[in-house]
CSV table of C-alpha atoms in Angstrom, one decimal:
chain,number,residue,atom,x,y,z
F,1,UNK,CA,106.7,38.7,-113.2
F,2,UNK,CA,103.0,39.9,-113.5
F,3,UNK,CA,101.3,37.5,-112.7
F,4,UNK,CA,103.5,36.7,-109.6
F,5,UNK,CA,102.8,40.6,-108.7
F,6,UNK,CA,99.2,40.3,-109.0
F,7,UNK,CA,99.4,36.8,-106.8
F,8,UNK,CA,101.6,39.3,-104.0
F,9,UNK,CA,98.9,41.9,-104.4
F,10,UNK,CA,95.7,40.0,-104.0
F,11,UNK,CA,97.3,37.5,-101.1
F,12,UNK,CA,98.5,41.0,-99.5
F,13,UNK,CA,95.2,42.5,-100.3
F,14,UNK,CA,93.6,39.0,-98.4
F,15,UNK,CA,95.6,39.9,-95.5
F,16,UNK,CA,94.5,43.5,-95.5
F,17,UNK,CA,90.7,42.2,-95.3
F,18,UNK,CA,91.2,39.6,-92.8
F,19,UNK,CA,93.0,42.3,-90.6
F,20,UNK,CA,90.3,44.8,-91.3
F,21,UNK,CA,87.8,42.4,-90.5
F,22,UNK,CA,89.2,41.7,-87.0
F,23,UNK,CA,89.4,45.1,-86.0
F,24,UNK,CA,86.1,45.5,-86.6
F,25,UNK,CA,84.9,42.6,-85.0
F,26,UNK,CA,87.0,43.7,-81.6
F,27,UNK,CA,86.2,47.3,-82.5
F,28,UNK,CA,82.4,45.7,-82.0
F,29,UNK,CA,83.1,43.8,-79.3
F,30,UNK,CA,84.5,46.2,-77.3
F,31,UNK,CA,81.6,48.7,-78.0
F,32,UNK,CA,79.4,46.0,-76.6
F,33,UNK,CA,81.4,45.3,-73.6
F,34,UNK,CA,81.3,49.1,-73.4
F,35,UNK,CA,77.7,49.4,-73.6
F,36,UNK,CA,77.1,46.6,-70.8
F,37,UNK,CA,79.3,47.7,-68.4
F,38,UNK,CA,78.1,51.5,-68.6
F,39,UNK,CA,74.6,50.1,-68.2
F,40,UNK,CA,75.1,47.9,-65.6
F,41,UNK,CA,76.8,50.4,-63.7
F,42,UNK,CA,73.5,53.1,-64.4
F,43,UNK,CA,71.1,50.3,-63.2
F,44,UNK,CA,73.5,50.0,-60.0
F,45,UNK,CA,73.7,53.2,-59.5
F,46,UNK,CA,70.4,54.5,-60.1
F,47,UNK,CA,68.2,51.5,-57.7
F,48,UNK,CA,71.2,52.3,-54.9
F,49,UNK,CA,70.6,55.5,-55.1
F,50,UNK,CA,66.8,55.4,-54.8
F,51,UNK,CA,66.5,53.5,-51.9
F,52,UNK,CA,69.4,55.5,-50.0
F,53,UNK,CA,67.6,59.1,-51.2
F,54,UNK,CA,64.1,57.7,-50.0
F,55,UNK,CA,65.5,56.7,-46.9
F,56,UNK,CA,67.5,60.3,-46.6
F,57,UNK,CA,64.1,62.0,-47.4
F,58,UNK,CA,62.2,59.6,-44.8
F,59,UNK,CA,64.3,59.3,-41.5
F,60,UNK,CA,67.1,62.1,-42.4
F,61,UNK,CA,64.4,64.9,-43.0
F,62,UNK,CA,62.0,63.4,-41.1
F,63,UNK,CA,59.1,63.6,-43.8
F,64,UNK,CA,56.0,62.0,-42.9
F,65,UNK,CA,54.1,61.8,-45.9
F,66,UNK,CA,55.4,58.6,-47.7
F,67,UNK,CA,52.4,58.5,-50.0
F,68,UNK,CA,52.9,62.1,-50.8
F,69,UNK,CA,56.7,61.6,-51.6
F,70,UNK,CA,55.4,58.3,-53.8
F,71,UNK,CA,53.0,60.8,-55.5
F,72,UNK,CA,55.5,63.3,-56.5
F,73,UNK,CA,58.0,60.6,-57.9
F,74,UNK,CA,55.2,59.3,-59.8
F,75,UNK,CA,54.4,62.7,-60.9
F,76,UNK,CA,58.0,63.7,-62.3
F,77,UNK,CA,58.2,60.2,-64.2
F,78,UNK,CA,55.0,60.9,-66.1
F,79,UNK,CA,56.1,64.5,-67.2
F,80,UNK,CA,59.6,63.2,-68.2
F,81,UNK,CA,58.2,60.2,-70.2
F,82,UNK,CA,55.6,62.3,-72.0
F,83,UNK,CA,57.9,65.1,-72.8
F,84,UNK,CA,60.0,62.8,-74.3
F,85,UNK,CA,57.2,60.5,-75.8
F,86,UNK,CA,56.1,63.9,-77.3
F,87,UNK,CA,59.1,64.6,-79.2
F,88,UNK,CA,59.6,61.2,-80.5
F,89,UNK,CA,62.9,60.0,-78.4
F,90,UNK,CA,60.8,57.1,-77.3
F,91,UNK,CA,57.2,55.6,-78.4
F,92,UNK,CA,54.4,54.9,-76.1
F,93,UNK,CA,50.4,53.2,-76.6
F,94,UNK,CA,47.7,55.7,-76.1
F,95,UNK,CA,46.1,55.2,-73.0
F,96,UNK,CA,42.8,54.1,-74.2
F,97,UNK,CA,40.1,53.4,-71.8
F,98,UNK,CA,39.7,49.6,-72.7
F,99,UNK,CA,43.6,49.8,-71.8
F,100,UNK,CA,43.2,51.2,-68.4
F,101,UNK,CA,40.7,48.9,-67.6
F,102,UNK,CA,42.6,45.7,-68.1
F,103,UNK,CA,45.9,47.4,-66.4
F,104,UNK,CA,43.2,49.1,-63.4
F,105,UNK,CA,43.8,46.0,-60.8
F,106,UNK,CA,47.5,45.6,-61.3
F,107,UNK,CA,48.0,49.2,-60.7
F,108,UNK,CA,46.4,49.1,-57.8
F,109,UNK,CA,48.9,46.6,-56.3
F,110,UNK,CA,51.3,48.4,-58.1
F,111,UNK,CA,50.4,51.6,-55.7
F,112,UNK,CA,50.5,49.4,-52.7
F,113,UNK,CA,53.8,48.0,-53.0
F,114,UNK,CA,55.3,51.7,-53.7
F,115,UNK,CA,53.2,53.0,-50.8
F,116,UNK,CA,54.2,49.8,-47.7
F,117,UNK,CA,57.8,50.0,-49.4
F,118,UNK,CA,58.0,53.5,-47.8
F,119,UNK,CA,56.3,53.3,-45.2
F,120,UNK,CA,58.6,50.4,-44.0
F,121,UNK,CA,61.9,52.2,-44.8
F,122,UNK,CA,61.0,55.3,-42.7
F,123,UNK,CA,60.9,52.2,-39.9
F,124,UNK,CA,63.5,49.8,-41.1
F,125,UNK,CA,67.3,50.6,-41.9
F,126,UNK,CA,68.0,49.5,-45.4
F,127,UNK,CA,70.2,46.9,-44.6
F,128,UNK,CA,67.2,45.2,-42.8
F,129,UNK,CA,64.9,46.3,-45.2
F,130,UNK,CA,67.0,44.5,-48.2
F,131,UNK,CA,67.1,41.4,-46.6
F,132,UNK,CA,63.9,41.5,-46.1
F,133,UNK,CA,62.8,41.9,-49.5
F,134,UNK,CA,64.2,38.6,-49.8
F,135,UNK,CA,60.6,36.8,-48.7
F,136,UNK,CA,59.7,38.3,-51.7
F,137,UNK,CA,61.7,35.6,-53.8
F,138,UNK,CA,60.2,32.8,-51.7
F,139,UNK,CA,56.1,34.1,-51.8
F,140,UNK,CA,56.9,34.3,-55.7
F,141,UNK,CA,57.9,31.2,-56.0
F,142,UNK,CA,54.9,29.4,-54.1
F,143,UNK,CA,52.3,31.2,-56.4
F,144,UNK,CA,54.5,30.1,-59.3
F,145,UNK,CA,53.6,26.6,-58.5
F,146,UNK,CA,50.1,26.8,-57.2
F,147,UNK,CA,49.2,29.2,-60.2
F,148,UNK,CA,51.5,28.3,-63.3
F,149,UNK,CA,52.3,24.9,-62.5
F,150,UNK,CA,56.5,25.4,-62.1
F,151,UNK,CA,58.6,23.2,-60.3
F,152,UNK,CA,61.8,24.6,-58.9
F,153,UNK,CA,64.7,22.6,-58.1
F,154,UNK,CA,66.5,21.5,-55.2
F,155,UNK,CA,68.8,24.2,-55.2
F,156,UNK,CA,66.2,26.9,-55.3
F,157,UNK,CA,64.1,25.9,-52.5
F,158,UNK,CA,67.2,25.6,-50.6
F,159,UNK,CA,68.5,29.1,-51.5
F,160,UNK,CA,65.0,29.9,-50.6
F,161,UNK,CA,64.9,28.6,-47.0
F,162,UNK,CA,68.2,29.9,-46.6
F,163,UNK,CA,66.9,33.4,-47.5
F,164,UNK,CA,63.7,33.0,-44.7
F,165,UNK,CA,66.3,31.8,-41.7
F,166,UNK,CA,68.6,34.8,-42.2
F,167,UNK,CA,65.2,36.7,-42.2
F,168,UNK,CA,63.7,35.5,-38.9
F,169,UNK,CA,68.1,35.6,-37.5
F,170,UNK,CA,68.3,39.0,-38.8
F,171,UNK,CA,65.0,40.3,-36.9
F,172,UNK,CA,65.7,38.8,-34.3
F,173,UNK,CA,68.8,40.6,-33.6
F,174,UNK,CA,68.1,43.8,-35.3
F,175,UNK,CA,68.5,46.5,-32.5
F,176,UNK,CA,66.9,49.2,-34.0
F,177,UNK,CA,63.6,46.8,-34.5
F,178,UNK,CA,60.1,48.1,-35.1
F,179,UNK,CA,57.4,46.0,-35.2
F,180,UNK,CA,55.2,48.6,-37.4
F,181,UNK,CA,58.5,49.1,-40.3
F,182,UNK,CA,58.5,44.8,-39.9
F,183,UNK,CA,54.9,44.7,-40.9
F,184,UNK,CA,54.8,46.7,-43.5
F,185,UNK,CA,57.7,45.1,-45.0
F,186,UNK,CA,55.9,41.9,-44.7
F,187,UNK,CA,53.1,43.2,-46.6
F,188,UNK,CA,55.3,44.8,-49.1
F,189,UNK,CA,56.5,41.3,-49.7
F,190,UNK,CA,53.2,39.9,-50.4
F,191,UNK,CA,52.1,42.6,-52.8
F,192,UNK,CA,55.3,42.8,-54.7
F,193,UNK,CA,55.2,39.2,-55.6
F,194,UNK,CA,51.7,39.3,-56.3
F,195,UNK,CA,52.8,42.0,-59.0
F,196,UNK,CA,54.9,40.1,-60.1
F,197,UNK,CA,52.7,37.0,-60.7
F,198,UNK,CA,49.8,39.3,-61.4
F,199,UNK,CA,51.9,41.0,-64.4
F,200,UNK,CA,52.4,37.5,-66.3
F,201,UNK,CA,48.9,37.4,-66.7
F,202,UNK,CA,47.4,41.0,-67.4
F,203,UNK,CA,50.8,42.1,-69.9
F,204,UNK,CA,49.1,39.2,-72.4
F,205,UNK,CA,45.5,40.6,-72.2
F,206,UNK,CA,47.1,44.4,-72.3
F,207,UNK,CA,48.8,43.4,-75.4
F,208,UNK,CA,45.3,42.3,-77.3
F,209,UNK,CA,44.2,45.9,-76.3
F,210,UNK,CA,46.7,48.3,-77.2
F,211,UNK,CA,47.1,49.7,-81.1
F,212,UNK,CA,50.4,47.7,-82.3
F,213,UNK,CA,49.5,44.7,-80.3
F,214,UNK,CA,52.5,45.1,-77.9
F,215,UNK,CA,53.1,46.6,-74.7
F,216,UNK,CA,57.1,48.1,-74.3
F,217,UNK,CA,58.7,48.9,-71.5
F,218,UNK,CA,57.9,52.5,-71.4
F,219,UNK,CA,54.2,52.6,-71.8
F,220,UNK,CA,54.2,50.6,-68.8
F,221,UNK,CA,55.8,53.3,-67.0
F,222,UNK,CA,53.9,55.8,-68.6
F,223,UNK,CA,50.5,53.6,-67.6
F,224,UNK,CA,51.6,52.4,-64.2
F,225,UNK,CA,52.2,56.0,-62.9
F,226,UNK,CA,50.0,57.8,-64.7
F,227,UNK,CA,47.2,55.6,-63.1
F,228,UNK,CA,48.6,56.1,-59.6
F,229,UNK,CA,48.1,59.6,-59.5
F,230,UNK,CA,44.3,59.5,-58.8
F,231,UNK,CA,44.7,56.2,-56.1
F,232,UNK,CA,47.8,58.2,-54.6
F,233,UNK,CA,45.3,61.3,-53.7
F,234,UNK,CA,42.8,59.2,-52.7
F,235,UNK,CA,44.9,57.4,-50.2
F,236,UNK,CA,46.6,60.8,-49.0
F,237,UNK,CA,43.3,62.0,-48.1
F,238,UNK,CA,42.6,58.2,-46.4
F,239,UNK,CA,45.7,58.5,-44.7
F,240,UNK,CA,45.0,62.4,-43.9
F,241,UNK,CA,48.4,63.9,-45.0
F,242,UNK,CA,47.1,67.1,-46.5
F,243,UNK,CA,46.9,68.6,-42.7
F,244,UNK,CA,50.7,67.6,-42.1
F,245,UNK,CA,51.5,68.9,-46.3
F,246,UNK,CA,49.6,72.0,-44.8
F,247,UNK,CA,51.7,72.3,-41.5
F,248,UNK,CA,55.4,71.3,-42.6
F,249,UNK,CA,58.0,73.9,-42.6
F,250,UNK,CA,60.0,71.4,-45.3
F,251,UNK,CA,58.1,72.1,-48.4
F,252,UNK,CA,59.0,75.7,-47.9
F,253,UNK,CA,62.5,74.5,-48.6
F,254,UNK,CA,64.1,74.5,-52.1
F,255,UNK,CA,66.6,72.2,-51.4
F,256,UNK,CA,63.9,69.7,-49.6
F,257,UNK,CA,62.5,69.9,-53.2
F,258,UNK,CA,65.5,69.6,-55.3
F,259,UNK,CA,65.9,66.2,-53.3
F,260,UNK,CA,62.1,65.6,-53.9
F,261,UNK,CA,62.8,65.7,-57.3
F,262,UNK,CA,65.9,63.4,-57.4
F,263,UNK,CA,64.1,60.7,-56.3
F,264,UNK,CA,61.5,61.0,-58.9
F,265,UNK,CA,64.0,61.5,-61.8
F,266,UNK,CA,66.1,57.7,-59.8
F,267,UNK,CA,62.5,55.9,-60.0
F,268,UNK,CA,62.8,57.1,-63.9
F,269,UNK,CA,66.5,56.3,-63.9
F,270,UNK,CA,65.5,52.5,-63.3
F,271,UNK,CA,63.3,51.8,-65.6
F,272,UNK,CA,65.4,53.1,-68.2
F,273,UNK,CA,68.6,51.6,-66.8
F,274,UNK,CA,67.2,48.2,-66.1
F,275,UNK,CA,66.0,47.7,-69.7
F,276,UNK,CA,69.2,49.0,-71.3
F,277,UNK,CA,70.8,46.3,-68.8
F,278,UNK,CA,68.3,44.0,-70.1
F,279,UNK,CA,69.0,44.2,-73.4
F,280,UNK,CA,72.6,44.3,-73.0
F,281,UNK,CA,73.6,41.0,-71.5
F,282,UNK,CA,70.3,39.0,-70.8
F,283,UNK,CA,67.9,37.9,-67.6
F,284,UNK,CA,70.8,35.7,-66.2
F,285,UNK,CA,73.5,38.7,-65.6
F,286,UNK,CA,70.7,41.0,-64.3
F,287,UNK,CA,69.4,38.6,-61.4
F,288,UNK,CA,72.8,37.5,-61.1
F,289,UNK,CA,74.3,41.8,-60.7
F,290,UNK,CA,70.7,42.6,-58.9
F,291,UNK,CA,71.3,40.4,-55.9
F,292,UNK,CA,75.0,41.0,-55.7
F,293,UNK,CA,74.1,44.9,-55.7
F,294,UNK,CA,72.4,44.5,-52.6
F,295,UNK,CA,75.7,44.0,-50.6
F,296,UNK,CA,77.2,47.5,-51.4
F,297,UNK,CA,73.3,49.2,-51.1
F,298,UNK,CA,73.3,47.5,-47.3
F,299,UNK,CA,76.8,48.7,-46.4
F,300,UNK,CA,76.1,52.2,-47.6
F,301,UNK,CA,72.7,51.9,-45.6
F,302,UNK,CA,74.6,51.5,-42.3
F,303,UNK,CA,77.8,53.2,-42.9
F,304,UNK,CA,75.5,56.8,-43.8
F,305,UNK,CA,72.6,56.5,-41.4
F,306,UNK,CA,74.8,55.0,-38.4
F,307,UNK,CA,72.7,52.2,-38.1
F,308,UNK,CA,73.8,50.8,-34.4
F,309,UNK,CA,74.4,46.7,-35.3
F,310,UNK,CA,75.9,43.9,-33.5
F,311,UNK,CA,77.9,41.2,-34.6
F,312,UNK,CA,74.9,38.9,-35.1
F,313,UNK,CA,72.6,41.5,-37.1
F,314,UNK,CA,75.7,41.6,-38.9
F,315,UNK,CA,76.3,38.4,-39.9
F,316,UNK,CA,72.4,37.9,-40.3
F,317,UNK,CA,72.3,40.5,-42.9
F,318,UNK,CA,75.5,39.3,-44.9
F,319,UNK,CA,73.7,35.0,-44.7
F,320,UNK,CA,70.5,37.3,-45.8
F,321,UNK,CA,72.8,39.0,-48.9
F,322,UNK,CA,74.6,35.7,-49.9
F,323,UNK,CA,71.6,33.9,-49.9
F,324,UNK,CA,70.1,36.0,-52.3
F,325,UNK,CA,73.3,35.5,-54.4
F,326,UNK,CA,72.9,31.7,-54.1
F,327,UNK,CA,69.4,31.9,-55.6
F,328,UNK,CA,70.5,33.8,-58.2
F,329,UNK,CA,72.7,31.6,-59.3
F,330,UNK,CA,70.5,28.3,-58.8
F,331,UNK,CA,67.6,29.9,-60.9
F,332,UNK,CA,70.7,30.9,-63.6
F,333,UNK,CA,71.5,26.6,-63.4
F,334,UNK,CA,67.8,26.0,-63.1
F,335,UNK,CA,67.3,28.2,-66.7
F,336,UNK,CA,70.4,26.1,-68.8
């Protein structure tokens, strides 16, 4: 009879382990799914929100000093990341001079992307403005091959020409169109994918620089905005915004600032949320959830700041969004 108990207890005490084990492993798993859908929903949240509170501050309030407003952001990011760098919630490099050299040039197209991205949505409604952004995609991928030697597919350069058509479609019929918001969209386009292409090149050469030899995600924040402060006064005095910063009856306003700072703490708010996405699913579901986000961000755009629109501006914009979902999805099948 022992032994046969013993058997019982060490098959039942099997059972116990297996079903222990399980639990943990869907106790796991749905932490994880947990984890990704709560970030994916703060780096949804957070760029929708940006954009929309820019355009509120911009058009809504009527503010006229977009590289002011960049300034400010830029400002609020570098106090947040310090403070927090400074009590050890998060590590940063030292900005060390031989740093800020290599990093100077990318910065400065860094400042010039923030600064024709909002000077083109005080112009453009952000429909428009996100469909736009899809030239981006299509400028990127022509330095890709001229500079790194990357062939694209079939399917790419076809979502790719889709993306331009419902461009040139969606300007076309765009009744509130402004030829100044459309150029500086344009060259927002250029500068934002020569970040992008510039980036490859100068994170590598950062990296040899920097004390632990690598270069995270926050230091980056911390050395892009911290290195736009000086540029962004320089081009407010180019741009001669300190008489209208002198004149405006807005910054007498708390609530004008409490929005101010919003904005600055939503710029943050991406970086963070976008690398928690990141590292929570993987570069395929974040093109893929970034392109699809753009559908809810337009309809927001138009439904808020009573964008007039036709039927054809309309249909434009949704080819512009769908195409952007398309080229998502070919660069996914283009990766595997």
């Amino acid at each position: 009879m022992k032994p046969l108990e013993n058997g019982d207890s060490d098959l039942e005490g099997g059972r116990l382990g297996k079903d222990r084990e399980r639990t943990t492993r869907s106790g796991r798993t749905f932490k994880m799914n947990n984890q990704a859908l709560l970030s994916g929903l703060a780096y949804c949240m957070s760029s929708c929100s940006m954009i929309l509170v820019n355009k509120f501050v911009l058009s809504s309030y009527g503010f006229n000093a977009g590289i002011s407003l960049m300034l400010y952001q830029n400002l609020v990011s570098v106090i947040i990341v310090s403070t927090l760098s400074l009590f050890g919630v998060i590590s940063t490099e030292p900005l060390t001079l031989n740093l800020i050299k290599v990093w100077l040039p990318v910065n400065v197209i860094f400042v010039g992307m923030l600064v024709t991205s909002m000077f083109s949505l005080k112009y453009i409604n952000v429909a428009m403005v996100t469909v736009l952004k899809n030239v981006t995609n299509v400028i990127t991928a022509v330095g890709e091959m001229y500079l790194f030697s990357k062939h694209h597919d079939n399917r790419v350069w076809g979502a790719l020409f889709l993306m331009i058509i419902s461009a040139i479609s969606g300007g076309i019929t765009d009744l509130s169109f402004h030829a100044v918001g459309y150029a500086w969209q344009i060259t927002n386009c250029f500068l934002t994918a020569s970040y992008s292409l510039t980036l490859r090149r100068v994170m590598d050469t950062a990296k040899q620089v920097t004390k632990s030899g690598n270069l995270n995600e926050f230091s980056m924040v911390l050395l892009n905005n911290t290195l736009s402060l000086p540029l962004g006064v320089i081009l407010i005095c180019v741009f001669n915004e300190v008489d209208y910063l002198i004149s405006t009856p807005l910054l007498r306003l708390p609530t004008f600032w409490l929005v101010m700072t919003f904005s600055g703490i939503l710029g943050l708010a991406i970086s963070f949320s976008s690398m928690w996405f990141l590292h929570q699913t993987g570069a395929t579901t974040y093109s893929l959830v970034g392109s699809l986000n753009k559908i809810p961000l337009s309809i927001a755009g138009i439904l808020l700041f009573k964008v007039p629109t036709s039927l054809e501006n309309s249909a434009s914009i949704l080819f512009g969004l769908l195409a952007g979902v398309f080229f998502a999805r070919a660069k996914i099948r283009e990766r595997s």
